[in-house]
Amino acid sequence: MDNCNCFFEFETKNRIIYESKNFIVFPSFGQIVEGYLLIVPKNHYISMGSVPVRLYPELKLVYEKVRKILSENYEIPIFFEHGPISKMKKGGCCIDHAHFHAVPVKLDILNELQNNFKCKKIKSFLDLKKQFLKGKPYLYYESNLKEKYLFEIPDIIPSQYIRRIIAKKINQLDKWDWKSYLGLEEIQRTINKLKNKF
């Protein structure tokens, strides 16, 4: 886990269920639903929009693998990212290291996001790169139907904004804040269920 001392703690290493050359996958703290995974680059980047374009093909393979495994073992996942561009322009992110959330839940949060932010349908991670280069924080959301959206947002929005929306919609309000609800039992069940599936 070279080049990053801020995100990869001992607990993270023990949770890794899949690893490619440049990315790892592990269950998120704050399991709003069992099977909730994070896709994280090994090297430090502040957002997926700041990841070098040369890594996007590998990222896409990992992303699709996560979708397939979660779909087969839980539900077709939704994906999201709070896309910060700096430590000051965090876009609702609470960890200064890029990560995609993959949440296996049958749910659509597009209306909630569209009601609050300007929305653009996108086709690839290259649109995240363009947004990052514009110097504007973003939210990324992919629905269960594989439709990808980019939302340009103010520099500051509430921390864990999308987690709050998901938790509210599935009546799990006590689980939106991963710092308050780690979901250790769900993490262990997720590891046990998925560790040999990748």
PDB file of C-alpha atoms in Angstrom:
ATOM      1  CA  MET A   1       0.000   0.000   0.000  1.00  0.00           C
ATOM      2  CA  ASP A   2       2.749   2.431  -0.922  1.00  0.00           C
ATOM      3  CA  ASN A   3       2.503   6.215  -1.071  1.00  0.00           C
ATOM      4  CA  CYS A   4      -0.454   6.605   1.287  1.00  0.00           C
ATOM      5  CA  ASN A   5      -0.191   6.827   5.032  1.00  0.00           C
ATOM      6  CA  CYS A   6      -3.570   8.480   5.679  1.00  0.00           C
ATOM      7  CA  PHE A   7      -6.124   5.863   4.635  1.00  0.00           C
ATOM      8  CA  PHE A   8      -4.657   2.378   4.808  1.00  0.00           C
ATOM      9  CA  GLU A   9      -4.711   1.469   8.452  1.00  0.00           C
ATOM     10  CA  PHE A  10      -4.255  -1.997   9.885  1.00  0.00           C
ATOM     11  CA  GLU A  11      -8.009  -2.596   9.943  1.00  0.00           C
ATOM     12  CA  THR A  12      -8.272  -1.847   6.226  1.00  0.00           C
ATOM     13  CA  LYS A  13      -5.606  -4.422   5.349  1.00  0.00           C
ATOM     14  CA  ASN A  14      -7.576  -7.077   7.209  1.00  0.00           C
ATOM     15  CA  ARG A  15     -10.736  -6.228   5.283  1.00  0.00           C
ATOM     16  CA  ILE A  16      -9.350  -6.433   1.723  1.00  0.00           C
ATOM     17  CA  ILE A  17     -11.324  -8.957  -0.319  1.00  0.00           C
ATOM     18  CA  TYR A  18      -9.913  -8.123  -3.762  1.00  0.00           C
ATOM     19  CA  GLU A  19      -6.761  -6.487  -5.059  1.00  0.00           C
ATOM     20  CA  SER A  20      -5.630  -5.509  -8.538  1.00  0.00           C
ATOM     21  CA  LYS A  21      -2.342  -3.829  -9.432  1.00  0.00           C
ATOM     22  CA  ASN A  22      -3.546  -0.341  -8.447  1.00  0.00           C
ATOM     23  CA  PHE A  23      -6.853  -0.787  -6.577  1.00  0.00           C
ATOM     24  CA  ILE A  24      -8.268  -2.622  -3.583  1.00  0.00           C
ATOM     25  CA  VAL A  25     -11.824  -3.540  -2.612  1.00  0.00           C
ATOM     26  CA  PHE A  26     -13.038  -3.959   0.957  1.00  0.00           C
ATOM     27  CA  PRO A  27     -16.214  -3.618   3.053  1.00  0.00           C
ATOM     28  CA  SER A  28     -16.904  -0.080   4.188  1.00  0.00           C
ATOM     29  CA  PHE A  29     -17.182   0.912   7.797  1.00  0.00           C
ATOM     30  CA  GLY A  30     -20.773   2.007   8.290  1.00  0.00           C
ATOM     31  CA  GLN A  31     -22.550  -0.908   6.652  1.00  0.00           C
ATOM     32  CA  ILE A  32     -25.899   0.699   5.904  1.00  0.00           C
ATOM     33  CA  VAL A  33     -26.629  -2.635   4.213  1.00  0.00           C
ATOM     34  CA  GLU A  34     -24.537  -5.785   4.316  1.00  0.00           C
ATOM     35  CA  GLY A  35     -22.228  -6.082   1.313  1.00  0.00           C
ATOM     36  CA  TYR A  36     -21.435  -2.348   1.103  1.00  0.00           C
ATOM     37  CA  LEU A  37     -17.985  -2.137  -0.542  1.00  0.00           C
ATOM     38  CA  LEU A  38     -15.406   0.541  -1.324  1.00  0.00           C
ATOM     39  CA  ILE A  39     -13.141   0.620  -4.387  1.00  0.00           C
ATOM     40  CA  VAL A  40      -9.961   2.486  -3.489  1.00  0.00           C
ATOM     41  CA  PRO A  41      -6.721   3.297  -5.340  1.00  0.00           C
ATOM     42  CA  LYS A  42      -3.570   2.085  -3.579  1.00  0.00           C
ATOM     43  CA  ASN A  43      -1.727   5.324  -4.260  1.00  0.00           C
ATOM     44  CA  HIS A  44      -3.047   8.583  -2.904  1.00  0.00           C
ATOM     45  CA  TYR A  45      -5.445  10.616  -5.058  1.00  0.00           C
ATOM     46  CA  ILE A  46      -8.012  12.965  -3.563  1.00  0.00           C
ATOM     47  CA  SER A  47     -10.841  11.799  -5.844  1.00  0.00           C
ATOM     48  CA  MET A  48     -11.475   9.436  -8.726  1.00  0.00           C
ATOM     49  CA  GLY A  49     -11.425  12.514 -10.944  1.00  0.00           C
ATOM     50  CA  SER A  50      -7.780  13.026  -9.976  1.00  0.00           C
ATOM     51  CA  VAL A  51      -6.755   9.420 -10.725  1.00  0.00           C
ATOM     52  CA  PRO A  52      -4.507   9.301 -13.837  1.00  0.00           C
ATOM     53  CA  VAL A  53      -6.425   8.464 -17.012  1.00  0.00           C
ATOM     54  CA  ARG A  54      -4.018   5.573 -17.703  1.00  0.00           C
ATOM     55  CA  LEU A  55      -5.549   3.775 -14.668  1.00  0.00           C
ATOM     56  CA  TYR A  56      -9.163   4.148 -15.797  1.00  0.00           C
ATOM     57  CA  PRO A  57      -9.258   0.894 -17.838  1.00  0.00           C
ATOM     58  CA  GLU A  58      -8.105  -1.056 -14.770  1.00  0.00           C
ATOM     59  CA  LEU A  59     -10.540   0.861 -12.569  1.00  0.00           C
ATOM     60  CA  LYS A  60     -13.373   0.004 -14.952  1.00  0.00           C
ATOM     61  CA  LEU A  61     -12.489  -3.723 -14.757  1.00  0.00           C
ATOM     62  CA  VAL A  62     -12.484  -3.636 -10.942  1.00  0.00           C
ATOM     63  CA  TYR A  63     -15.736  -1.639 -10.918  1.00  0.00           C
ATOM     64  CA  GLU A  64     -17.467  -4.154 -13.217  1.00  0.00           C
ATOM     65  CA  LYS A  65     -16.166  -7.074 -11.177  1.00  0.00           C
ATOM     66  CA  VAL A  66     -17.612  -5.504  -8.013  1.00  0.00           C
ATOM     67  CA  ARG A  67     -20.953  -4.967  -9.772  1.00  0.00           C
ATOM     68  CA  LYS A  68     -21.057  -8.602 -10.905  1.00  0.00           C
ATOM     69  CA  ILE A  69     -20.128 -10.079  -7.511  1.00  0.00           C
ATOM     70  CA  LEU A  70     -22.568  -7.878  -5.580  1.00  0.00           C
ATOM     71  CA  SER A  71     -25.365  -8.551  -8.092  1.00  0.00           C
ATOM     72  CA  GLU A  72     -24.840 -12.305  -7.768  1.00  0.00           C
ATOM     73  CA  ASN A  73     -24.615 -12.324  -3.971  1.00  0.00           C
ATOM     74  CA  TYR A  74     -26.757  -9.390  -2.786  1.00  0.00           C
ATOM     75  CA  GLU A  75     -28.460  -6.855  -5.087  1.00  0.00           C
ATOM     76  CA  ILE A  76     -27.445  -4.884  -8.164  1.00  0.00           C
ATOM     77  CA  PRO A  77     -25.468  -2.063  -6.520  1.00  0.00           C
ATOM     78  CA  ILE A  78     -25.662   1.662  -6.842  1.00  0.00           C
ATOM     79  CA  PHE A  79     -22.302   3.448  -6.994  1.00  0.00           C
ATOM     80  CA  PHE A  80     -21.422   6.911  -5.806  1.00  0.00           C
ATOM     81  CA  GLU A  81     -18.581   9.241  -4.972  1.00  0.00           C
ATOM     82  CA  HIS A  82     -18.262  12.570  -3.199  1.00  0.00           C
ATOM     83  CA  GLY A  83     -15.677  14.125  -5.515  1.00  0.00           C
ATOM     84  CA  PRO A  84     -13.445  16.579  -3.670  1.00  0.00           C
ATOM     85  CA  ILE A  85     -10.843  18.570  -5.523  1.00  0.00           C
ATOM     86  CA  SER A  86      -8.844  19.756  -2.488  1.00  0.00           C
ATOM     87  CA  LYS A  87      -8.840  19.570   1.291  1.00  0.00           C
ATOM     88  CA  MET A  88     -10.830  22.803   1.321  1.00  0.00           C
ATOM     89  CA  LYS A  89     -13.271  21.874  -1.471  1.00  0.00           C
ATOM     90  CA  LYS A  90     -14.338  18.508  -0.114  1.00  0.00           C
ATOM     91  CA  GLY A  91     -17.735  18.068  -1.719  1.00  0.00           C
ATOM     92  CA  GLY A  92     -19.183  16.285   1.310  1.00  0.00           C
ATOM     93  CA  CYS A  93     -16.330  13.800   1.517  1.00  0.00           C
ATOM     94  CA  CYS A  94     -14.989  12.983   4.959  1.00  0.00           C
ATOM     95  CA  ILE A  95     -11.810  11.101   3.927  1.00  0.00           C
ATOM     96  CA  ASP A  96      -9.117  12.747   1.818  1.00  0.00           C
ATOM     97  CA  HIS A  97      -8.527   9.707  -0.390  1.00  0.00           C
ATOM     98  CA  ALA A  98     -10.429   8.665  -3.517  1.00  0.00           C
ATOM     99  CA  HIS A  99     -13.052   5.950  -3.122  1.00  0.00           C
ATOM    100  CA  PHE A 100     -16.118   4.690  -4.956  1.00  0.00           C
ATOM    101  CA  HIS A 101     -18.974   3.399  -2.808  1.00  0.00           C
ATOM    102  CA  ALA A 102     -20.765   0.270  -4.097  1.00  0.00           C
ATOM    103  CA  VAL A 103     -24.006  -0.279  -2.185  1.00  0.00           C
ATOM    104  CA  PRO A 104     -26.078  -3.392  -2.961  1.00  0.00           C
ATOM    105  CA  VAL A 105     -29.513  -1.931  -2.462  1.00  0.00           C
ATOM    106  CA  LYS A 106     -32.552  -1.707  -4.751  1.00  0.00           C
ATOM    107  CA  LEU A 107     -32.978   2.033  -4.591  1.00  0.00           C
ATOM    108  CA  ASP A 108     -32.904   5.149  -6.758  1.00  0.00           C
ATOM    109  CA  ILE A 109     -31.751   8.470  -5.312  1.00  0.00           C
ATOM    110  CA  LEU A 110     -31.667  10.419  -8.581  1.00  0.00           C
ATOM    111  CA  ASN A 111     -34.668  12.605  -7.724  1.00  0.00           C
ATOM    112  CA  GLU A 112     -33.186  13.634  -4.378  1.00  0.00           C
ATOM    113  CA  LEU A 113     -29.933  14.648  -6.061  1.00  0.00           C
ATOM    114  CA  GLN A 114     -31.616  16.377  -9.024  1.00  0.00           C
ATOM    115  CA  ASN A 115     -33.762  18.426  -6.665  1.00  0.00           C
ATOM    116  CA  ASN A 116     -30.666  19.980  -5.130  1.00  0.00           C
ATOM    117  CA  PHE A 117     -27.936  20.026  -7.781  1.00  0.00           C
ATOM    118  CA  LYS A 118     -27.435  20.559 -11.499  1.00  0.00           C
ATOM    119  CA  CYS A 119     -27.350  17.145 -13.168  1.00  0.00           C
ATOM    120  CA  LYS A 120     -25.586  15.825 -16.247  1.00  0.00           C
ATOM    121  CA  LYS A 121     -25.809  12.270 -17.593  1.00  0.00           C
ATOM    122  CA  ILE A 122     -22.328  10.934 -18.374  1.00  0.00           C
ATOM    123  CA  LYS A 123     -20.786   7.921 -20.090  1.00  0.00           C
ATOM    124  CA  SER A 124     -17.413   7.322 -18.453  1.00  0.00           C
ATOM    125  CA  PHE A 125     -14.916   8.191 -15.746  1.00  0.00           C
ATOM    126  CA  LEU A 126     -13.379  10.699 -18.165  1.00  0.00           C
ATOM    127  CA  ASP A 127     -16.225  13.053 -17.242  1.00  0.00           C
ATOM    128  CA  LEU A 128     -15.031  12.911 -13.622  1.00  0.00           C
ATOM    129  CA  LYS A 129     -11.563  13.895 -14.827  1.00  0.00           C
ATOM    130  CA  LYS A 130     -13.006  16.861 -16.765  1.00  0.00           C
ATOM    131  CA  GLN A 131     -14.897  18.016 -13.677  1.00  0.00           C
ATOM    132  CA  PHE A 132     -11.799  17.703 -11.526  1.00  0.00           C
ATOM    133  CA  LEU A 133      -9.766  19.740 -14.024  1.00  0.00           C
ATOM    134  CA  LYS A 134     -12.456  22.453 -13.903  1.00  0.00           C
ATOM    135  CA  GLY A 135     -11.688  22.767 -10.199  1.00  0.00           C
ATOM    136  CA  LYS A 136     -15.257  22.098  -9.086  1.00  0.00           C
ATOM    137  CA  PRO A 137     -16.317  19.439  -6.546  1.00  0.00           C
ATOM    138  CA  TYR A 138     -18.867  16.910  -7.741  1.00  0.00           C
ATOM    139  CA  LEU A 139     -21.123  14.056  -6.802  1.00  0.00           C
ATOM    140  CA  TYR A 140     -21.057  10.943  -8.958  1.00  0.00           C
ATOM    141  CA  TYR A 141     -23.980   8.531  -8.954  1.00  0.00           C
ATOM    142  CA  GLU A 142     -24.706   5.375 -10.929  1.00  0.00           C
ATOM    143  CA  SER A 143     -28.159   3.828 -10.609  1.00  0.00           C
ATOM    144  CA  ASN A 144     -29.076   0.132 -10.525  1.00  0.00           C
ATOM    145  CA  LEU A 145     -29.804   0.547 -14.252  1.00  0.00           C
ATOM    146  CA  LYS A 146     -26.168   1.520 -14.976  1.00  0.00           C
ATOM    147  CA  GLU A 147     -27.055   5.141 -15.721  1.00  0.00           C
ATOM    148  CA  LYS A 148     -24.227   7.442 -14.664  1.00  0.00           C
ATOM    149  CA  TYR A 149     -24.734  11.032 -13.471  1.00  0.00           C
ATOM    150  CA  LEU A 150     -22.475  13.895 -12.494  1.00  0.00           C
ATOM    151  CA  PHE A 151     -23.639  16.698 -10.211  1.00  0.00           C
ATOM    152  CA  GLU A 152     -21.721  19.925  -9.856  1.00  0.00           C
ATOM    153  CA  ILE A 153     -21.995  20.997  -6.252  1.00  0.00           C
ATOM    154  CA  PRO A 154     -20.939  23.872  -3.983  1.00  0.00           C
ATOM    155  CA  ASP A 155     -17.536  23.618  -2.342  1.00  0.00           C
ATOM    156  CA  ILE A 156     -19.144  22.549   0.926  1.00  0.00           C
ATOM    157  CA  ILE A 157     -22.113  20.242   1.458  1.00  0.00           C
ATOM    158  CA  PRO A 158     -22.904  18.116   4.536  1.00  0.00           C
ATOM    159  CA  SER A 159     -20.479  15.298   5.202  1.00  0.00           C
ATOM    160  CA  GLN A 160     -21.656  11.860   4.038  1.00  0.00           C
ATOM    161  CA  TYR A 161     -24.457  13.528   2.109  1.00  0.00           C
ATOM    162  CA  ILE A 162     -25.384  10.543  -0.062  1.00  0.00           C
ATOM    163  CA  ARG A 163     -25.127   8.100   2.847  1.00  0.00           C
ATOM    164  CA  ARG A 164     -27.713  10.244   4.656  1.00  0.00           C
ATOM    165  CA  ILE A 165     -30.092  10.003   1.686  1.00  0.00           C
ATOM    166  CA  ILE A 166     -29.700   6.225   1.371  1.00  0.00           C
ATOM    167  CA  ALA A 167     -30.143   5.610   5.109  1.00  0.00           C
ATOM    168  CA  LYS A 168     -33.279   7.749   5.189  1.00  0.00           C
ATOM    169  CA  LYS A 169     -34.840   6.041   2.159  1.00  0.00           C
ATOM    170  CA  ILE A 170     -34.363   2.545   3.605  1.00  0.00           C
ATOM    171  CA  ASN A 171     -35.373   3.538   7.154  1.00  0.00           C
ATOM    172  CA  GLN A 172     -31.909   3.022   8.631  1.00  0.00           C
ATOM    173  CA  LEU A 173     -31.298   6.574   9.881  1.00  0.00           C
ATOM    174  CA  ASP A 174     -29.140   5.346  12.770  1.00  0.00           C
ATOM    175  CA  LYS A 175     -26.611   3.982  10.243  1.00  0.00           C
ATOM    176  CA  TRP A 176     -25.806   6.977   8.029  1.00  0.00           C
ATOM    177  CA  ASP A 177     -22.722   8.090   9.998  1.00  0.00           C
ATOM    178  CA  TRP A 178     -19.978   5.484   9.688  1.00  0.00           C
ATOM    179  CA  LYS A 179     -18.153   7.033  12.646  1.00  0.00           C
ATOM    180  CA  SER A 180     -21.133   6.228  14.891  1.00  0.00           C
ATOM    181  CA  TYR A 181     -22.165   2.944  13.298  1.00  0.00           C
ATOM    182  CA  LEU A 182     -19.295   0.761  12.061  1.00  0.00           C
ATOM    183  CA  GLY A 183     -21.380  -2.321  11.292  1.00  0.00           C
ATOM    184  CA  LEU A 184     -18.665  -4.767  12.354  1.00  0.00           C
ATOM    185  CA  GLU A 185     -20.950  -7.811  12.260  1.00  0.00           C
ATOM    186  CA  GLU A 186     -22.079  -6.960   8.708  1.00  0.00           C
ATOM    187  CA  ILE A 187     -18.443  -6.400   7.689  1.00  0.00           C
ATOM    188  CA  GLN A 188     -17.493  -9.864   8.917  1.00  0.00           C
ATOM    189  CA  ARG A 189     -20.467 -11.461   7.154  1.00  0.00           C
ATOM    190  CA  THR A 190     -19.554  -9.593   3.952  1.00  0.00           C
ATOM    191  CA  ILE A 191     -15.954 -10.820   4.140  1.00  0.00           C
ATOM    192  CA  ASN A 192     -17.072 -14.386   4.816  1.00  0.00           C
ATOM    193  CA  LYS A 193     -19.535 -14.299   1.926  1.00  0.00           C
ATOM    194  CA  LEU A 194     -17.386 -12.580  -0.712  1.00  0.00           C
ATOM    195  CA  LYS A 195     -13.737 -13.357   0.068  1.00  0.00           C
ATOM    196  CA  ASN A 196     -13.589 -16.304  -2.343  1.00  0.00           C
ATOM    197  CA  LYS A 197     -15.920 -14.863  -4.992  1.00  0.00           C
ATOM    198  CA  PHE A 198     -13.467 -12.489  -6.705  1.00  0.00           C
TER     199      PHE A 198
END
